[in-house]
XYZ file of C-alpha atoms in Angstrom:
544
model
C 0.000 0.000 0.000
C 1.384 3.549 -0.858
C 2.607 5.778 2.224
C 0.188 8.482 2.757
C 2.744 11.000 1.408
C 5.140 10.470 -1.243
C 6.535 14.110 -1.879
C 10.041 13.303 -0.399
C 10.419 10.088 -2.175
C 9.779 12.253 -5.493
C 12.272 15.008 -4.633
C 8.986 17.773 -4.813
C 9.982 19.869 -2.070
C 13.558 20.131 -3.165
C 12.918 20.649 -7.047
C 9.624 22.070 -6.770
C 8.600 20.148 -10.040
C 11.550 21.277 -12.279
C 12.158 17.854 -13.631
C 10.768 17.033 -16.832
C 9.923 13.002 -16.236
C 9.557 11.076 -13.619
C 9.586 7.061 -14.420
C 8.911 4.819 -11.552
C 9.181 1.501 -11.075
C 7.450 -0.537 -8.396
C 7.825 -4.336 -7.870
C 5.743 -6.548 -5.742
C 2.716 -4.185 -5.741
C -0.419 -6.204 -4.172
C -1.318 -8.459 -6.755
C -3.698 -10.646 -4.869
C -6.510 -12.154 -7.209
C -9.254 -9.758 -5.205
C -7.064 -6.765 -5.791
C -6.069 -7.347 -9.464
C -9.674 -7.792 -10.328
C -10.177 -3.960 -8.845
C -7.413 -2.705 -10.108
C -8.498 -3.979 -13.777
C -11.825 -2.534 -13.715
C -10.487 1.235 -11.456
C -7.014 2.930 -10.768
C -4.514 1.068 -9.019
C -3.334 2.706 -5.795
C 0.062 3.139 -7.122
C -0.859 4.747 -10.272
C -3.676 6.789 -8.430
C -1.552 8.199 -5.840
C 1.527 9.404 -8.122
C -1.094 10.855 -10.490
C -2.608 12.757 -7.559
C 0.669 14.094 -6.264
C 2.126 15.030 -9.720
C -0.651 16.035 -11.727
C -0.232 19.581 -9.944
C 3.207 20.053 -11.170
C 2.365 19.863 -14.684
C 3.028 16.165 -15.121
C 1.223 14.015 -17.288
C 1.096 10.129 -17.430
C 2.996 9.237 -20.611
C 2.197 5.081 -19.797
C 2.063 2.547 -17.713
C 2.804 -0.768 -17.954
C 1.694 -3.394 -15.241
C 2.434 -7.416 -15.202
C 1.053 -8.778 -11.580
C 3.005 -7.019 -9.070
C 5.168 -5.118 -11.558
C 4.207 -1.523 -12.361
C 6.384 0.837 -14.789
C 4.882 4.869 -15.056
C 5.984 7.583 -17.313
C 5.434 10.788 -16.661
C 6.344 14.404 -18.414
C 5.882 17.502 -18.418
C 2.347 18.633 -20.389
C 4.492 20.610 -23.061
C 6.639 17.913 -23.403
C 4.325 15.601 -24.692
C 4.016 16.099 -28.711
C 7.642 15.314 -28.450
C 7.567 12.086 -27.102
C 6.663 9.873 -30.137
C 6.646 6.299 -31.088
C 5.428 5.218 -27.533
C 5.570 1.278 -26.917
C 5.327 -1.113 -23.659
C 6.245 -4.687 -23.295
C 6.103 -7.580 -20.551
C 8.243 -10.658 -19.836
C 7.142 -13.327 -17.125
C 9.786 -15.080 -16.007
C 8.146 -16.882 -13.219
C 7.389 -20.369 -12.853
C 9.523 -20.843 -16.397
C 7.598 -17.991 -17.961
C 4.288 -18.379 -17.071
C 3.760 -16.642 -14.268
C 4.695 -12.805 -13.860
C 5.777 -12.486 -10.332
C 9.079 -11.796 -11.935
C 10.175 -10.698 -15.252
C 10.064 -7.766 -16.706
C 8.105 -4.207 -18.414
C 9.202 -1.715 -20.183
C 8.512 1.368 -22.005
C 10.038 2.523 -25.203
C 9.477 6.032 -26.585
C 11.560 9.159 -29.037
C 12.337 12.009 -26.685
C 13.056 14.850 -29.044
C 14.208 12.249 -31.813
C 16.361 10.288 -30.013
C 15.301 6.771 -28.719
C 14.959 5.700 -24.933
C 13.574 2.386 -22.848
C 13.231 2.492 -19.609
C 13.478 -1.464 -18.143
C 11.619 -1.979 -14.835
C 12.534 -5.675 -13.579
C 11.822 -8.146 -10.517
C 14.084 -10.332 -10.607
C 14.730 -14.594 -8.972
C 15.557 -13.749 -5.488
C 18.212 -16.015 -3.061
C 21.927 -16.037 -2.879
C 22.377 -18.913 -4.737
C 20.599 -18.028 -8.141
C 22.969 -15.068 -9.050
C 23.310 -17.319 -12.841
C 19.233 -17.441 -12.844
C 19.002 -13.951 -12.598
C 21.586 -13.027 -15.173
C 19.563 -15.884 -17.211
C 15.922 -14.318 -16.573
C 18.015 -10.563 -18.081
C 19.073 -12.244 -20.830
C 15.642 -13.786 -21.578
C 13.755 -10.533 -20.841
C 16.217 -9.136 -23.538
C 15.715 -11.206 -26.342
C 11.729 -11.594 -25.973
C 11.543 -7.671 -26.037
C 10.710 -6.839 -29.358
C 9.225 -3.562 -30.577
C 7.076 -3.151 -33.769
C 7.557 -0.646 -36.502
C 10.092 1.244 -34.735
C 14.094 1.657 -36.062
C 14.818 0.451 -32.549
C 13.690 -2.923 -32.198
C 15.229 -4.616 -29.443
C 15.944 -3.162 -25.429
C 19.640 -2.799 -25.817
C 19.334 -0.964 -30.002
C 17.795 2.380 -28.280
C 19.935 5.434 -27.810
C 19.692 5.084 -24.106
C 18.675 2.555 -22.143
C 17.750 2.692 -18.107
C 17.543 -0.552 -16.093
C 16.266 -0.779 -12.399
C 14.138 -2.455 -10.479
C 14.899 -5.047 -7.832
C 17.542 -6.619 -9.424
C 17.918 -9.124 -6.219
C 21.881 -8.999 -6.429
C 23.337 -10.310 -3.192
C 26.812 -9.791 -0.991
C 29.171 -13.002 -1.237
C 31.524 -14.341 0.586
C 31.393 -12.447 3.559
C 29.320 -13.268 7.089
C 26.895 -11.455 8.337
C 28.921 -9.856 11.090
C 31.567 -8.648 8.488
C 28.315 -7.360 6.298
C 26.741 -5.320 9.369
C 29.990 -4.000 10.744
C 30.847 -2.290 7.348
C 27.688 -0.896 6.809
C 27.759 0.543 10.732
C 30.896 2.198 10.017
C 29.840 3.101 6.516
C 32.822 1.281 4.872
C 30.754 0.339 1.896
C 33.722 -0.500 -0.196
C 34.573 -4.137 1.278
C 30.672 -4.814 0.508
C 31.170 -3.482 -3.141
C 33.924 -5.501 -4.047
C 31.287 -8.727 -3.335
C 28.648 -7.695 -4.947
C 27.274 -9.834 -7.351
C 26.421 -7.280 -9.826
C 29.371 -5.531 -9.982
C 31.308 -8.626 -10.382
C 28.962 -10.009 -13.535
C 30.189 -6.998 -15.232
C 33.486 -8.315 -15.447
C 31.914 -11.497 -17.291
C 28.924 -11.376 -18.323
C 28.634 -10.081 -21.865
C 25.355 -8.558 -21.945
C 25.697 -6.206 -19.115
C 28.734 -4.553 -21.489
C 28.002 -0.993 -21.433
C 25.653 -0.338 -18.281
C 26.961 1.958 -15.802
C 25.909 2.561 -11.923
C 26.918 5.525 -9.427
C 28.665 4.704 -6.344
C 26.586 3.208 -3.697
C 26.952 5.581 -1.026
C 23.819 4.339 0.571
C 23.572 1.192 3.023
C 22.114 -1.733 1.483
C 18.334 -1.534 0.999
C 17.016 -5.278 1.628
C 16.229 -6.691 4.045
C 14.371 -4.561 6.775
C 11.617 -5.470 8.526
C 8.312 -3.522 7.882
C 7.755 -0.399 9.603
C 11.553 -0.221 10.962
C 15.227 0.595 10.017
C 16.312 -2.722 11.513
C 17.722 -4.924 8.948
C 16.216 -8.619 9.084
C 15.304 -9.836 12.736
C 13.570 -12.860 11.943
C 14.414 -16.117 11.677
C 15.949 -16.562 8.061
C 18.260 -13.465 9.448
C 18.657 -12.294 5.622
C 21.794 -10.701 4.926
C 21.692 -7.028 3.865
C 22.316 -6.566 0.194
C 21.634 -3.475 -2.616
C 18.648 -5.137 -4.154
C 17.435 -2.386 -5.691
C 19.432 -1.061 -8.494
C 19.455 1.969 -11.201
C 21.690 1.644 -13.993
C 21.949 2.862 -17.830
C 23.695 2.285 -20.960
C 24.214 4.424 -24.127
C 24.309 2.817 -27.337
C 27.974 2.360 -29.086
C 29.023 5.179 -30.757
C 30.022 4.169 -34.231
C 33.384 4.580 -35.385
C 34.471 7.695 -36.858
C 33.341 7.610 -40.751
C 31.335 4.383 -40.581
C 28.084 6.283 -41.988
C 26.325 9.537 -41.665
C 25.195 10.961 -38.517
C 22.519 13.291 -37.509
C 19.685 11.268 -38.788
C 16.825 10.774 -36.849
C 16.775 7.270 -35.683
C 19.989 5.845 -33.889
C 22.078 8.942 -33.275
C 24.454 8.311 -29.912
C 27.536 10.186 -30.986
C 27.479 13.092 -28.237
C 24.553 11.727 -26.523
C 25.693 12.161 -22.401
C 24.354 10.605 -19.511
C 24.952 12.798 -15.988
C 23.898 11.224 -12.843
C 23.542 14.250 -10.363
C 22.374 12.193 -7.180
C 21.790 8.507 -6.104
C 20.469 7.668 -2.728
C 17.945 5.510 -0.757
C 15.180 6.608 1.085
C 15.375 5.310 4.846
C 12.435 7.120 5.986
C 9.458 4.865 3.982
C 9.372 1.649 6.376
C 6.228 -0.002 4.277
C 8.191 -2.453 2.761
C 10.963 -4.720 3.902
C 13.097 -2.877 0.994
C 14.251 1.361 0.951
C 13.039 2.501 -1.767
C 16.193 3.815 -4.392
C 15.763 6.859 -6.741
C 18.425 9.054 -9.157
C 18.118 12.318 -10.729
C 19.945 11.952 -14.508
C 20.344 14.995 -17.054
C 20.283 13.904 -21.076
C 21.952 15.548 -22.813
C 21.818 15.554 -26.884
C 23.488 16.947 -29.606
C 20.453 18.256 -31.836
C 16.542 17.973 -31.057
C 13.373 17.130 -32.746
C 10.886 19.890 -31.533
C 8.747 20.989 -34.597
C 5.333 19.410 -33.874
C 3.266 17.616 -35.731
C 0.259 19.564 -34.667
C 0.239 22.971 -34.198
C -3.290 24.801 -32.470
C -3.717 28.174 -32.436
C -6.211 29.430 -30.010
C -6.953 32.544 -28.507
C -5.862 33.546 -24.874
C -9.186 33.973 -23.594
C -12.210 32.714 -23.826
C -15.038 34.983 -22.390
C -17.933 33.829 -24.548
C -19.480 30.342 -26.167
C -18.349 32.413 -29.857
C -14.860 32.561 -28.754
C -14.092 28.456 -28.472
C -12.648 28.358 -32.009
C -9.514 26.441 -32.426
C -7.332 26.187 -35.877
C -4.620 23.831 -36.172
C -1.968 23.193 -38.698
C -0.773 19.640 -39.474
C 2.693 19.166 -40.870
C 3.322 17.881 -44.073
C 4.548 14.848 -42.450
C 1.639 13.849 -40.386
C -0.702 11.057 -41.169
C -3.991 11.679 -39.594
C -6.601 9.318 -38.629
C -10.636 10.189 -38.647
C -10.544 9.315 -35.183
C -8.610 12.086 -34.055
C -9.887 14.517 -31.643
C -9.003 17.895 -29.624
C -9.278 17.533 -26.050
C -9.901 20.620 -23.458
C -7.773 19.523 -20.197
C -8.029 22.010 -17.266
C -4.609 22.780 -16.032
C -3.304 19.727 -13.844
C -4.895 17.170 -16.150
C -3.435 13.476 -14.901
C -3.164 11.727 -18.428
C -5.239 12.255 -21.913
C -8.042 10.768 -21.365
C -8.925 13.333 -18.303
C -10.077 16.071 -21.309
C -13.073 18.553 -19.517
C -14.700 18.280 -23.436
C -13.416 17.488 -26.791
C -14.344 18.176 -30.503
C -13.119 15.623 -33.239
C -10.447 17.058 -35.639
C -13.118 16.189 -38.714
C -11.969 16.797 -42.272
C -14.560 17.235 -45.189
C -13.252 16.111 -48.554
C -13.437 19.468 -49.723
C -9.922 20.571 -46.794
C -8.428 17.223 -47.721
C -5.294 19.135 -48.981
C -5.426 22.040 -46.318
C -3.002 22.138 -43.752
C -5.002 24.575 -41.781
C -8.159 23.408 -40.032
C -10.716 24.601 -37.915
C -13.274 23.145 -35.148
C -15.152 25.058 -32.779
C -16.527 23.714 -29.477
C -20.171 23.988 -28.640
C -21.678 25.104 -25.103
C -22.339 21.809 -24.032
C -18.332 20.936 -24.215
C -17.192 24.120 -22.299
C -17.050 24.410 -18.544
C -18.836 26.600 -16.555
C -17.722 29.151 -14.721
C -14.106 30.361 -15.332
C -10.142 28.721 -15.445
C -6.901 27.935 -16.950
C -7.127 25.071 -19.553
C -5.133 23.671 -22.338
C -5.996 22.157 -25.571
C -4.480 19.080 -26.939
C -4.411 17.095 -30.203
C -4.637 13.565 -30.029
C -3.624 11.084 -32.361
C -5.270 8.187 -32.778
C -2.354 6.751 -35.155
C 0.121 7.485 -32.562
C -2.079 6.764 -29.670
C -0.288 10.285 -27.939
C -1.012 13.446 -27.969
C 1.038 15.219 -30.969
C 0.030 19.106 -30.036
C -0.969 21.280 -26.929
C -1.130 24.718 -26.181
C 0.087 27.292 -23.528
C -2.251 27.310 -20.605
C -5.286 29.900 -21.715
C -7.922 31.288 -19.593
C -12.305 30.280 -19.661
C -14.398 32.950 -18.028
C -17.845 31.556 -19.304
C -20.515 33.774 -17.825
C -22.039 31.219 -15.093
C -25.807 30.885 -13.344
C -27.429 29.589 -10.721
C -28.811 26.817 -13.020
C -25.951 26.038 -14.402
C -23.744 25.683 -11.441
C -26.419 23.781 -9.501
C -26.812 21.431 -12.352
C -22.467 21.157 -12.495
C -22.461 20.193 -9.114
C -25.240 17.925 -9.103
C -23.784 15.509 -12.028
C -19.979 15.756 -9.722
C -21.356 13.506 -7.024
C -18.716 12.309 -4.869
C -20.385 9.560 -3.099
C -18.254 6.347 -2.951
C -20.816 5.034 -5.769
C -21.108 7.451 -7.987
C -17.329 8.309 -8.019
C -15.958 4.267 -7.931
C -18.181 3.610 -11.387
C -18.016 6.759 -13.130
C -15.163 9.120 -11.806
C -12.993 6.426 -11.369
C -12.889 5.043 -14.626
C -13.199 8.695 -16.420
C -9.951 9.380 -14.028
C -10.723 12.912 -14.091
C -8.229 15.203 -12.229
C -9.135 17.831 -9.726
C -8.015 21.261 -9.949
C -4.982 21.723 -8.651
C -5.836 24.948 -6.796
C -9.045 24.497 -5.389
C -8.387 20.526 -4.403
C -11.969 19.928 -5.160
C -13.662 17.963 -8.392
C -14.438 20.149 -11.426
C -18.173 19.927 -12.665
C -18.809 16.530 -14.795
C -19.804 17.716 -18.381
C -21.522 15.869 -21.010
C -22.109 17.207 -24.234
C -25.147 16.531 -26.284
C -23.625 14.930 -29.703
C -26.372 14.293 -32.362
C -23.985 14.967 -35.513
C -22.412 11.937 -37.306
C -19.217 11.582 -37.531
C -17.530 13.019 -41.069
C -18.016 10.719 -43.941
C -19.219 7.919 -41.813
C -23.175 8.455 -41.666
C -24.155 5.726 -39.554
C -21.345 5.666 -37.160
C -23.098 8.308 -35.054
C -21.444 9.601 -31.491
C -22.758 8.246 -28.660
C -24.350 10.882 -26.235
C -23.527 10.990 -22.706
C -26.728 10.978 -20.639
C -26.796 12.694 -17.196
C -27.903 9.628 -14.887
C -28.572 11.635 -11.476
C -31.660 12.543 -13.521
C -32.559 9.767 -15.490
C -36.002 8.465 -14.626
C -36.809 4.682 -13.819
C -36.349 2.455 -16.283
C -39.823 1.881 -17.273
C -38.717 -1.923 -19.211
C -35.169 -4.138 -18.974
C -32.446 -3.375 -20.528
C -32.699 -6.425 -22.433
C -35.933 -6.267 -23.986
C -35.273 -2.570 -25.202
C -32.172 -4.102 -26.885
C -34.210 -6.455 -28.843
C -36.767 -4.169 -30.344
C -34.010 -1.819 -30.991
C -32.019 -3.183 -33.710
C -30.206 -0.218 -35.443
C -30.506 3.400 -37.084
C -34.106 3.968 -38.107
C -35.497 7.242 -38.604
C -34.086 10.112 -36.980
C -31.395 11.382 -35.331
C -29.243 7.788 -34.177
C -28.137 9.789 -31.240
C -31.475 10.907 -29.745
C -32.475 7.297 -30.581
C -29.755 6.081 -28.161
C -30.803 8.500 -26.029
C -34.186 7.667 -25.537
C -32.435 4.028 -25.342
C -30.447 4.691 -21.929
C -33.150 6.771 -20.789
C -34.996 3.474 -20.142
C -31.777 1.296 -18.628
C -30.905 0.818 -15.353
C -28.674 3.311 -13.451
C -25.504 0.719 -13.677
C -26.223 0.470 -17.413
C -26.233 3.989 -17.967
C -22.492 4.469 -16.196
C -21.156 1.498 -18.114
C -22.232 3.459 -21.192
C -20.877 6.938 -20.034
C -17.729 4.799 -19.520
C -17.525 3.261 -22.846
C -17.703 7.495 -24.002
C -15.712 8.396 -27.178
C -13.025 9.327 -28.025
C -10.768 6.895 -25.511
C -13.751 3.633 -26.505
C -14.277 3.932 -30.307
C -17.777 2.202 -29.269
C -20.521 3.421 -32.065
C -24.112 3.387 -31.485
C -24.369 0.906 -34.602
C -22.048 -1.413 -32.640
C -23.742 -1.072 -28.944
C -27.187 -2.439 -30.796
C -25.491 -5.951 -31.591
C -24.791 -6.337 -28.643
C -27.187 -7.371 -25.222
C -27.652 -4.437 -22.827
C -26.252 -5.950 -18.977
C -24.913 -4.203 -16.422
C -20.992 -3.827 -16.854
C -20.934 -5.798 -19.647
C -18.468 -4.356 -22.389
């Protein structure tokens, strides 16, 4: 379970959110079958909490990756983001000969300004005796990694590569007294020397290339929980640096072997600097200290022309003023699923957008460059704040263009708010089966939920007639179903006369309250589910 505050561990009250990612890497997160199932269906804890804590600071979740117990996030900066292209996760099990994924590893592969970078998050076989297994289980994790369409296909072929996790390294050849008396008079040298990690290096051919800092820290395994007393029990562990950061730069070709400067595999001048590692002895919720680094990249030329550029005003102070024109590079391949999201200021990932408006194209701007969408009332917030807009690509699965934070000062009423607040409900119900699953972020000033819009779609989606947007129905005032979901399903069988929308409409109007928030769920543009495609389909509760 996360501690209750995690500031310290991420270095906020020292930086004050100057980084521009934080990637974390958990192992042997509660992965108990009761706990899995809720984490599948809401927001893990992990996840949850780091969103909550960075989303103020401008971060934005990137990806996750999660096998059982092993949990890799990505986060950057908001700006960042149509910069960090190309984005790809993978998962090993190594457990129980590969099918079981208590250990193993994930990863996430991405192009940071053009140049290519996987981060490696890995549990690996614990014991003293399996030092072989675990250089095995690397190798394995290695070779099964593959990424698709990408210049970079394997782990080790990216520009840089960063490896950590809990490696499960151990201390040989010395007793535990010799062990605890170095670390009490910090003479962490003798331990180094028997490390089993650092002594692979001098062997092992795959770990050619990875570097470490100096481990100035005690070793972080094994405590017990809620002290800073290394193992008391009876297996009497002996202490060892478990938990490892380490990275690798791809071989610089020589001098002359071929041109550089191209996009894809450029190393030459690429620097690593590691300004700090360190353990944190403070968080006693785990029988390990949990290990973090600060790094700076450096690289010799950057990629930072987006794809997308939007153009939008710096205030918006009426329902006329929500016009938005973007500009798509030459280079860009669009998809008719693409869409423009409105994210108040502190958004947690992309699908936490406050409204969004589909980048449409008629056949008559095919060739343009320069578009233009406008949002209606029912997508806009009420009341007033500082919002961005980004373009998402559905190609890409990433968002490819934002803007600079702009101000909404939407003239507001007593209607209107009422009605805003009424639709935010934050009982445990309301928020575990819609909020939840929406994931939408709070403000980061006020600390409280921002008003749950829905707009009312009834227009079709551009050259696609019958593939209709689904409309979001407001279910604190949705009357009582008046027949089962079931049976309104079978008379209903697809688009008839009028709008398909208001048709679906007058659908969930008649289903159950659960039915209704499995449909808000399944809400474009994050669930490409059409209308045409929830009529094949039997109307249950939670079904998908």
């Amino acid at each position: 379970t996360p501690p209750d505050d995690i500031t310290s561990l991420l270095g906020l009250n020292v930086g004050d959110g100057n980084t521009d990612m934080y990637i974390i890497g958990l192992q042997e997160v509660n992965s108990m079958i009761n706990k899995r199932l809720k984490d599948a269906l809401f927001t893990d804890q992990w996840s949850e909490v780091c969103m909550e804590r960075l989303s103020p600071f401008g971060y934005v979740l990137v990806t996750s990756q999660r096998m059982q117990g092993v949990l890799l996030l990505v986060f950057a900066k908001y700006f960042h983001l149509p910069f960090l292209r190309g984005v790809q996760t993978e998962t090993t099990r190594t457990g129980l000969g590969g099918y079981w994924g208590n250990k193993g590893g994930v990863s996430a592969r991405m192009s940071v300004y053009g140049h290519t970078i996987c981060f490696l998050n890995c549990h690996l076989p614990a014991h003293m005796e399996n030092s072989d297994q675990r250089m095995e289980d690397f190798e394995s994790i290695l070779q099964q990694q593959q990424f698709e369409g990408q210049a970079a296909t394997g782990v080790l072929d990216h520009d840089v590569v960063f490896w950590f996790g809990d490696l499960n390294f151990r201390i040989d050849d010395l007793e535990m007294q010799v062990v605890k008396s170095a670390i009490d008079n910090n003479k962490f040298s003798i331990l180094w020397e028997k490390d089993q990690l650092n002594m692979a290096k001098d062997s092992e051919t795959v770990l050619e290339g990875f570097q470490e800092g100096p481990l100035k820290f005690p070793p972080t395994y094994k405590f017990d929980v809620g002290t800073n007393t290394y193992d008391t029990s009876g297996k009497k562990r002996k202490p060892a640096w478990t938990d490892r950061i380490l990275w690798r730069l791809r071989a610089t070709a020589p001098a002359g072997a071929g041109k550089r400067g191209s996009i894809s595999g450029l190393t030459s001048g690429a620097k690593v600097t590691q300004h700090n590692y360190r353990s944190h002895m403070e968080f006693t919720v785990s029988d390990h200290k949990p290990v973090s680094s600060i790094f700076t990249l450096q690289f010799p030329y950057k990629v930072d022309l987006p794809l997308v550029t939007i153009v939008v005003e710096d205030e918006w102070n009426s329902v006329a003023d929500a016009t938005v024109i973007f500009k798509l590079a030459p280079n860009y391949s669009r998809s008719s699923w693409d869409w423009i999201g409105l994210f108040k200021v502190g958004f947690k990932h992309y699908k936490d957008y406050v409204g969004y408006v589909w980048a449409k194209q008629e056949e008559s701007d095919f060739l343009r460059q320069e578009q233009q969408v406008t949002f209606t009332e029912e997508e806009l917030p009420k009341g007033s704040g500082d919002f961005i807009l980004g373009y998402y690509s559905n190609n890409m699965s990433s968002i490819v263009g934002v803007t600079e934070p702009f101000q909404i000062l939407l003239p507001t009423s007593g209607d209107d708010t009422s009605s805003s607040d009424s639709s935010d409900v934050t009982s445990e119900d309301d928020s575990t089966v819609v909020m939840k699953m929406r994931s939408r972020s709070p403000s980061p000033r006020k600390g409280k939920h921002r008003g749950h819009r829905s707009g009312s779609r009834s227009r079709s989606r551009s050259g696609s007639p019958h593939q209709a947007k689904m409309k979001e129905v407001d279910v604190t005032k949705a009357p009582p179903p008046s027949t089962t979901a079931e049976t309104d399903c079978k008379s209903i069988r697809g688009p008839t006369e009028g709008s398909s929308s208001q048709l679906f409409a007058r659908l969930c109007l008649q289903l159950t309250l659960k039915t209704c928030c499995v449909f808000k769920v399944m809400h474009p543009p994050h669930c490409k589910v059409s209308v045409e495609k929830i009529y094949s389909f039997r109307c249950h509760p939670f079904q998908e």
